[in-house]
Short mmCIF file of C-alpha atoms in Angstrom, two decimals:
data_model
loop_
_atom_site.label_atom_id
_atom_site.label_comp_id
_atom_site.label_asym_id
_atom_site.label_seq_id
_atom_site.Cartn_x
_atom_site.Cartn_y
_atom_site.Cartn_z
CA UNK A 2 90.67 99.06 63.40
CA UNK A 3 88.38 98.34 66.38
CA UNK A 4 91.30 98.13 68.82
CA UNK A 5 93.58 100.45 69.64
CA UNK A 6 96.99 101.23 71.60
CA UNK A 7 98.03 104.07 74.23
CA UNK A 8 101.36 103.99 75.49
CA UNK A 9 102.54 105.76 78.74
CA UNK A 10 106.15 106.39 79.98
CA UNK A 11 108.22 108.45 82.27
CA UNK A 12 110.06 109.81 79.80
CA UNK A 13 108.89 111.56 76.82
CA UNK A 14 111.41 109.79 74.20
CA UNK A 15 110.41 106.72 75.41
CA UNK A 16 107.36 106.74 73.93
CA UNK A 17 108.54 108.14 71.21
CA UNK A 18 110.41 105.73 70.06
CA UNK A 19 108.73 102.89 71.15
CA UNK A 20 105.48 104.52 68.62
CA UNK A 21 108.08 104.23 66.48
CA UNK A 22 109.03 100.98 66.47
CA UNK A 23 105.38 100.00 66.64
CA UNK A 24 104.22 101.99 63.40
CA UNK A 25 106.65 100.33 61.75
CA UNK A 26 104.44 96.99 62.40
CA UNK A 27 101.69 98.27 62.92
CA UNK A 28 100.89 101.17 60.24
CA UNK A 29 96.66 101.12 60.20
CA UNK A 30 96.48 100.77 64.07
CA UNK A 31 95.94 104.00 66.16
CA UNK A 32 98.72 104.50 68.85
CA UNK A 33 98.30 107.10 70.89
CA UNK A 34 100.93 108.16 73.77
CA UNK A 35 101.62 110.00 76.97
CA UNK A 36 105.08 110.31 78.08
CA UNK A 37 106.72 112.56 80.98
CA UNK A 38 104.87 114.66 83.70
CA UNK A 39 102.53 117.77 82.96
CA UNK A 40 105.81 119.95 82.48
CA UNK A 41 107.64 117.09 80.33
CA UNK A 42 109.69 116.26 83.21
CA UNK A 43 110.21 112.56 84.35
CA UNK A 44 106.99 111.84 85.95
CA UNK A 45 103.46 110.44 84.50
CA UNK A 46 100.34 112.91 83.96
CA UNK A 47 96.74 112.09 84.45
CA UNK A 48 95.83 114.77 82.06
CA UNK A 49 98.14 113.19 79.36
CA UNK A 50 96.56 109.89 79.69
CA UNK A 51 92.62 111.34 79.22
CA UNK A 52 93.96 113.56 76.32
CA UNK A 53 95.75 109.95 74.73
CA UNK A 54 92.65 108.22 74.98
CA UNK A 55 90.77 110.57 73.88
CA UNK A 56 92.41 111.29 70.74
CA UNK A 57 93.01 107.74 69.92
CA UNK A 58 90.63 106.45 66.89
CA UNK A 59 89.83 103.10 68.47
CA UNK A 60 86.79 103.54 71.33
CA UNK A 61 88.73 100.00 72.72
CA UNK A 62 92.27 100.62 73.80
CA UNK A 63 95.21 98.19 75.17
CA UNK A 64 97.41 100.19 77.54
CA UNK A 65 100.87 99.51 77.83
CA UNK A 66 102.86 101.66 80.83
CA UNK A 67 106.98 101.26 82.05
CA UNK A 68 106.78 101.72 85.77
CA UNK A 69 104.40 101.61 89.08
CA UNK A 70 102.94 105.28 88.98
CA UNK A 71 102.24 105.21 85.20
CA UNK A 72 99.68 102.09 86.25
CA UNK A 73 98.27 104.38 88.72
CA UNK A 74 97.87 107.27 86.55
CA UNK A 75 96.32 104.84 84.13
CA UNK A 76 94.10 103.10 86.53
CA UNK A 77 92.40 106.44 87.57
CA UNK A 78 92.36 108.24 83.94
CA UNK A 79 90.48 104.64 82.75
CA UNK A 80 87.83 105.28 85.51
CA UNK A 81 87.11 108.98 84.08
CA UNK A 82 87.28 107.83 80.18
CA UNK A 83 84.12 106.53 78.21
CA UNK A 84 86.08 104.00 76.32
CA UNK A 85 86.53 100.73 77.46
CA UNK A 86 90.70 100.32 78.38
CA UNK A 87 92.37 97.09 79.08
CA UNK A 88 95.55 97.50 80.96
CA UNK A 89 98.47 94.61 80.87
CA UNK A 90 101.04 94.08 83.60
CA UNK A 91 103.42 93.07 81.00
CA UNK A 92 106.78 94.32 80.08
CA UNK A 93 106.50 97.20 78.32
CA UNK A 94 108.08 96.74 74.70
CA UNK A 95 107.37 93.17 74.08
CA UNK A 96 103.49 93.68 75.53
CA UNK A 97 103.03 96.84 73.06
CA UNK A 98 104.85 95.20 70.10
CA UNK A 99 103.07 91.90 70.24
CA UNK A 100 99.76 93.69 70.64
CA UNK A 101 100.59 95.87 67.79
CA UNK A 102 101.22 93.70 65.41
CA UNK A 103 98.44 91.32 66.26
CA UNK A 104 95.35 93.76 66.01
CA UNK A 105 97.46 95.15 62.25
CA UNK A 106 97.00 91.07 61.63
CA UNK A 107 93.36 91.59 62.67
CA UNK A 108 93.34 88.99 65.42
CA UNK A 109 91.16 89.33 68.37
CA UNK A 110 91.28 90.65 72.26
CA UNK A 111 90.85 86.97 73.25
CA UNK A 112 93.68 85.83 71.48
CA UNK A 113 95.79 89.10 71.94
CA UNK A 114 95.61 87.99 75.89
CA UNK A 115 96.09 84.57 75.04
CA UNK A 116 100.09 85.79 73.49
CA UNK A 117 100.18 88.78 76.37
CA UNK A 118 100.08 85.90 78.92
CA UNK A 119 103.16 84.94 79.11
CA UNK A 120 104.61 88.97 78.81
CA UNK A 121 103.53 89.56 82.20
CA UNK A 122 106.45 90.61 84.69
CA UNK A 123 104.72 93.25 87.12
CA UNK A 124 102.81 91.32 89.65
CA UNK B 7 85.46 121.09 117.15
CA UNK B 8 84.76 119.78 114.02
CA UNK B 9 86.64 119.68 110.68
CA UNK B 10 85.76 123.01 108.78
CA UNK B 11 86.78 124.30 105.66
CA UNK B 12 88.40 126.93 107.23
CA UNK B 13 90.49 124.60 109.90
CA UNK B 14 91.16 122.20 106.75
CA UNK B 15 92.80 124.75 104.74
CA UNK B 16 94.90 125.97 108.03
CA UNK B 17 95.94 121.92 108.42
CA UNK B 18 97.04 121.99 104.71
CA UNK B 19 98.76 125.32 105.23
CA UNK B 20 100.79 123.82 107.94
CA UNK B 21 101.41 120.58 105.91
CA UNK B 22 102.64 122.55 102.76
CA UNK B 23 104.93 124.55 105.23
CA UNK B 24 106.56 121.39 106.38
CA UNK B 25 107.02 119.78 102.51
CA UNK B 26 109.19 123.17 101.56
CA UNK B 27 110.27 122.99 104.78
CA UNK B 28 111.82 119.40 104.27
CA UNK B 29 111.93 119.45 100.35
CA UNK B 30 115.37 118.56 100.14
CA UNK B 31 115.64 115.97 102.97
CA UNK B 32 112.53 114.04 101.35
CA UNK B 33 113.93 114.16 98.36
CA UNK B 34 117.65 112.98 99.92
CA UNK B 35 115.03 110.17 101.44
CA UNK B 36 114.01 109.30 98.13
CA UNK B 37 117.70 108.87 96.77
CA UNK B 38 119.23 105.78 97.87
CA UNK B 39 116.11 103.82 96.84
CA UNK B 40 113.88 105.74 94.78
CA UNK B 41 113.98 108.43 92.30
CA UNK B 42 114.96 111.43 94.37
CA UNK B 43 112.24 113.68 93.68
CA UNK B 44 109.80 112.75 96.40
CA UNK B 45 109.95 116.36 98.36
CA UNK B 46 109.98 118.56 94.92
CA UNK B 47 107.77 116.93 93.33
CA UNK B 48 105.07 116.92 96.67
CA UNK B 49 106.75 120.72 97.08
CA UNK B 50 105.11 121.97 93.46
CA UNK B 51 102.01 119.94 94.37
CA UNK B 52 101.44 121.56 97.91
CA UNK B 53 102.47 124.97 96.49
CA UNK B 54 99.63 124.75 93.71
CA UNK B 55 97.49 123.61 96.02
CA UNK B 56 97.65 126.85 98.25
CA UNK B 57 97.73 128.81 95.24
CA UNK B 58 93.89 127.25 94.59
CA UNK B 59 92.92 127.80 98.22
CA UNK B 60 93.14 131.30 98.29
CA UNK B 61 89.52 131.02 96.49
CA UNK B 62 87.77 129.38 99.10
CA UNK B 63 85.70 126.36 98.50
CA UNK B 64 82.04 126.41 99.39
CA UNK B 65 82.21 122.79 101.13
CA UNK B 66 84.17 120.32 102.67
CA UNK B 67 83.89 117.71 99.79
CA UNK B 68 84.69 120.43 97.23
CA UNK B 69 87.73 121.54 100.11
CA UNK B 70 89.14 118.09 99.25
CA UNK B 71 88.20 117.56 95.63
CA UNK B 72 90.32 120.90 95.20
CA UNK B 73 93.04 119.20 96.96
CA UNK B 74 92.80 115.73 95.25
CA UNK B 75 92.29 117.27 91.50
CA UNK B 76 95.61 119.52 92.04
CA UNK B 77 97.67 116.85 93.73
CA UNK B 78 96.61 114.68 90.44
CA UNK B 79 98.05 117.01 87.95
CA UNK B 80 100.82 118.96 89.11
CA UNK B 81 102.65 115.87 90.99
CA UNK B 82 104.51 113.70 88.29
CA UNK B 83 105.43 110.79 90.63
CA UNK B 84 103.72 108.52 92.27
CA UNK B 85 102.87 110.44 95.48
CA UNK B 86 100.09 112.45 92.73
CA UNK B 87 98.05 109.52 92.17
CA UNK B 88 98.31 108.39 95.86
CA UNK B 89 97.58 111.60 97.76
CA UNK B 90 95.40 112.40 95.07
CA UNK B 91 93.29 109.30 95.81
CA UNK B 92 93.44 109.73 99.43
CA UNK B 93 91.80 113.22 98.78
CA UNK B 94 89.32 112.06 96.46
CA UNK B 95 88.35 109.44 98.99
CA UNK B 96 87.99 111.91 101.63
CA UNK B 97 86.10 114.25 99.25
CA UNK B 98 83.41 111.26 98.70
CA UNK B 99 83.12 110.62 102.38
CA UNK B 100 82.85 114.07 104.00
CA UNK B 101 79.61 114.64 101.98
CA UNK B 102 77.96 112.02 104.75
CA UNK B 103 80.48 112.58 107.67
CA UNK B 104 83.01 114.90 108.98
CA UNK B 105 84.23 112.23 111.33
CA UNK B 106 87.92 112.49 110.89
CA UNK B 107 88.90 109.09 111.46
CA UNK B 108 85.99 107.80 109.13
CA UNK B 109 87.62 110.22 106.63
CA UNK B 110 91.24 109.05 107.07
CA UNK B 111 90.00 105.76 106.85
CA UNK B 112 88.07 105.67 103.40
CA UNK B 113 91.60 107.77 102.67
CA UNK B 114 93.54 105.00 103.64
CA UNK B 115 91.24 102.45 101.83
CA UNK B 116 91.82 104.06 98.42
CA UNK B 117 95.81 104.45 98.81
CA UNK B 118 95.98 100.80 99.46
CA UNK B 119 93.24 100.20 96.20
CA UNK B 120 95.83 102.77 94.18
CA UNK B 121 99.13 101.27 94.67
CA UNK B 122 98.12 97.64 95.71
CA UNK B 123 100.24 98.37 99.10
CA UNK B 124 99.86 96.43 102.20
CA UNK B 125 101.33 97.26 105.89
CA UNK B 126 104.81 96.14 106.20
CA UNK B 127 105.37 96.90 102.52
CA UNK B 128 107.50 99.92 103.34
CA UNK B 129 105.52 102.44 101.68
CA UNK B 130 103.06 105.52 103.22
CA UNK B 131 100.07 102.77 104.37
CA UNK B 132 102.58 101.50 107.00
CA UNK B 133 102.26 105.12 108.89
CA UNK B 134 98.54 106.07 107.96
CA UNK B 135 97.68 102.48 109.32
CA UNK B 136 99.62 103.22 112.59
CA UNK B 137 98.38 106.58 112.89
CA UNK B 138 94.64 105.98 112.60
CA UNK B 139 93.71 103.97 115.53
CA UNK B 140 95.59 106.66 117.72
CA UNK B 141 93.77 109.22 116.26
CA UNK B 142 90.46 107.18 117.15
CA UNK B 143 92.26 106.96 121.19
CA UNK B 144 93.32 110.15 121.11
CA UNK B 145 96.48 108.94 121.59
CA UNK B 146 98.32 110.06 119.07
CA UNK B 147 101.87 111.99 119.54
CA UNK B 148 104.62 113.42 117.62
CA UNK B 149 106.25 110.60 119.06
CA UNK B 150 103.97 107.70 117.69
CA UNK B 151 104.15 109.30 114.08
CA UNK B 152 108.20 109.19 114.35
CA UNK B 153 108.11 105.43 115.40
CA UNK B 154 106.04 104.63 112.58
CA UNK B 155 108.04 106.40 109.98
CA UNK B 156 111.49 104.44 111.77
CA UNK B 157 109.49 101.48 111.52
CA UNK B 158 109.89 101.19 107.62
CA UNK B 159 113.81 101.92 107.69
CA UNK B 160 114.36 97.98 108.11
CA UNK B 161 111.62 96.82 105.89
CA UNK B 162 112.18 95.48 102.22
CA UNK B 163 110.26 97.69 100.19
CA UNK B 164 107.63 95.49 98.30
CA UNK B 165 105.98 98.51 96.11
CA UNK B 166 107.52 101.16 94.48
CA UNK B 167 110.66 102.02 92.78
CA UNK B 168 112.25 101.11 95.93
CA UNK B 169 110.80 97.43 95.57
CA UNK B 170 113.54 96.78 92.53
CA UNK B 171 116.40 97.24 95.16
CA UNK B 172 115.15 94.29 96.83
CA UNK B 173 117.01 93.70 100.40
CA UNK B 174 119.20 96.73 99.47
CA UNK B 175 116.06 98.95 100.26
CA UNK B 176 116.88 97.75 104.12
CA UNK B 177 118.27 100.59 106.55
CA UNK B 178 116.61 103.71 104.86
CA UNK B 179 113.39 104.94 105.51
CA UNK B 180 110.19 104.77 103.33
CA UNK B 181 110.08 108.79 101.69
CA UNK B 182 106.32 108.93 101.31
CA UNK B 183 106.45 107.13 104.76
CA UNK B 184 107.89 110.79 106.10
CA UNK B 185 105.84 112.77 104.15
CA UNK B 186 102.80 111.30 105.47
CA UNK B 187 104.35 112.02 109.07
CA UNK B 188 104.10 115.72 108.14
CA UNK B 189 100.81 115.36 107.47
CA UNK B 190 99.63 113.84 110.34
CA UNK B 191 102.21 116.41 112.47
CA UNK B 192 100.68 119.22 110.41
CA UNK B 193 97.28 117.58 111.63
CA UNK B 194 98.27 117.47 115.29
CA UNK B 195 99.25 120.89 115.51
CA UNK B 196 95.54 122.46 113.71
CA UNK B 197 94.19 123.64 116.59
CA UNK B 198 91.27 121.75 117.92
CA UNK B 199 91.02 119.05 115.25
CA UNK B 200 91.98 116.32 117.30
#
């Protein structure tokens, strides 16, 4: 698959489980995650992020995040990755699940916006 | 005098006193409208960033890069990515200058790029924007810095995890609001930097 997910949360099972819920849609697409601080507390981590992206398959990645300092973590570990990240404002499960199981259908970024659109709740 | 390396690390020395200093009271800040770990969570940061310090850093931009890069992974809340970025900012600019208002400024720039915060949003920006032009007078007191940090208390918080409280935010201060006033106290009391 050419596109790929990383998910980032506060909390470490709420990635979890939302990777979860998305393989369950979404079986051939690479999901990678980063959930809790550096010391698995509630919190976000830089480090997690560039290590998520990293080890994703896809060298294009949708980003999906639950609150304000995930987006910053995300916005600064994009600028230090290679790969080209898209981040959506959009609320968290619906975004990631909708993406999911549109790039396992093998539909395109364009469109994938297109149905993220409407999703979008933090600005 | 001029900013140093040397009087750098004493003005984060005195800054990191006043987070475990405070700790708990930033972090009782951070409880009625936020996630209560503001002064913990800057605590380990400041604490791991004197740990690195004790190697001393050939420069001034790799002084702050220390500073940013630490800030950025040991502080899980939001107050990593901003401080961090406000470091990093600094770090870029003190290669060309070591004009401390120029510095705080490109600082200032970069927190508001981060977390999308304007002044009156009841968030740090509202006292680094107040403090800055005094520091240009040579005006600034312990005095101004309080008024800026009481300035927030009747604000409605329009970033942050204090901006889902909505007018309930009103009547408590901005956390990251006080912890900036530490470091522009901590910055008043380096001798000769101002």
């Amino acid at each position: 698959m050419k596109l790929g997910i990383t998910l980032v949360s506060h909390v470490p099972e709420l990635v979890i489980g939302l990777d979860k819920l998305l393989a369950q849609v979404a079986s051939d697409v690479s999901i990678t995650s980063a959930g809790g601080s550096s010391s698995d507390e509630i919190g976000t981590s830089m480090d997690k992020i560039l290590t998520a992206f990293s080890t994703n398959q896809a060298e294009e990645i949708l980003a999906f995040y639950d609150l304000g300092s995930a987006k910053m973590n995300l916005e600064m570990a994009t600028e230090m990755t290679n790969k080209k990240i898209h981040l959506y404002d959009v609320a968290f499960v619906e975004g990631a699940y909708t993406a999911a199981s549109l790039i396992q259908a093998g539909v395109g970024l364009t469109e994938i916006e297109q149905q993220l659109a409407p999703l979008n709740i933090k600005n | 005098m001029t900013l140093t390396v040397n009087n750098l690390i004493i003005w984060m020395a005195k800054f990191a006193d006043k987070i475990a200093v405070n700790k708990q009271f930033l972090s009782d800040l951070d409880t009625p409208i936020g996630d209560s770990d503001h002064g913990f969570n800057m605590d380990r940061g400041m604490q791991a960033v004197m740990a690195k310090l004790k190697t001393k850093p050939s420069s001034l931009p790799e002084t702050f890069k220390v500073i940013a890069m630490t800030l950025i992974s040991t502080v899980g809340g939001a107050s990593g990515p901003l401080y961090g970025t406000a470091f990093l900012e600094m770090a870029k600019k003190s290669s060309t200058t070591t004009d401390l208002v120029d510095l705080l400024t490109a600082a200032l720039n970069g927190i508001e790029k981060r977390g999308g915060a304007e002044p009156g949003d009841k968030t740090m920006v509202d006292v680094w924007q107040a403090v800055i032009p005094e520091i240009k007078a040579h005006t600034l007191t312990e005095n101004k810095i309080a008024s800026a940090v009481e300035a927030t208390k009747d604000l409605v918080a329009k970033k942050g995890r204090a901006s889902y409280l909505g007018e309930r935010a009103k009547g408590h201060v901005d956390p990251g609001a006080q912890s900036s006033a530490y470091l522009f106290t901590a910055l008043l009391e380096t001798e000769g930097l101002l």
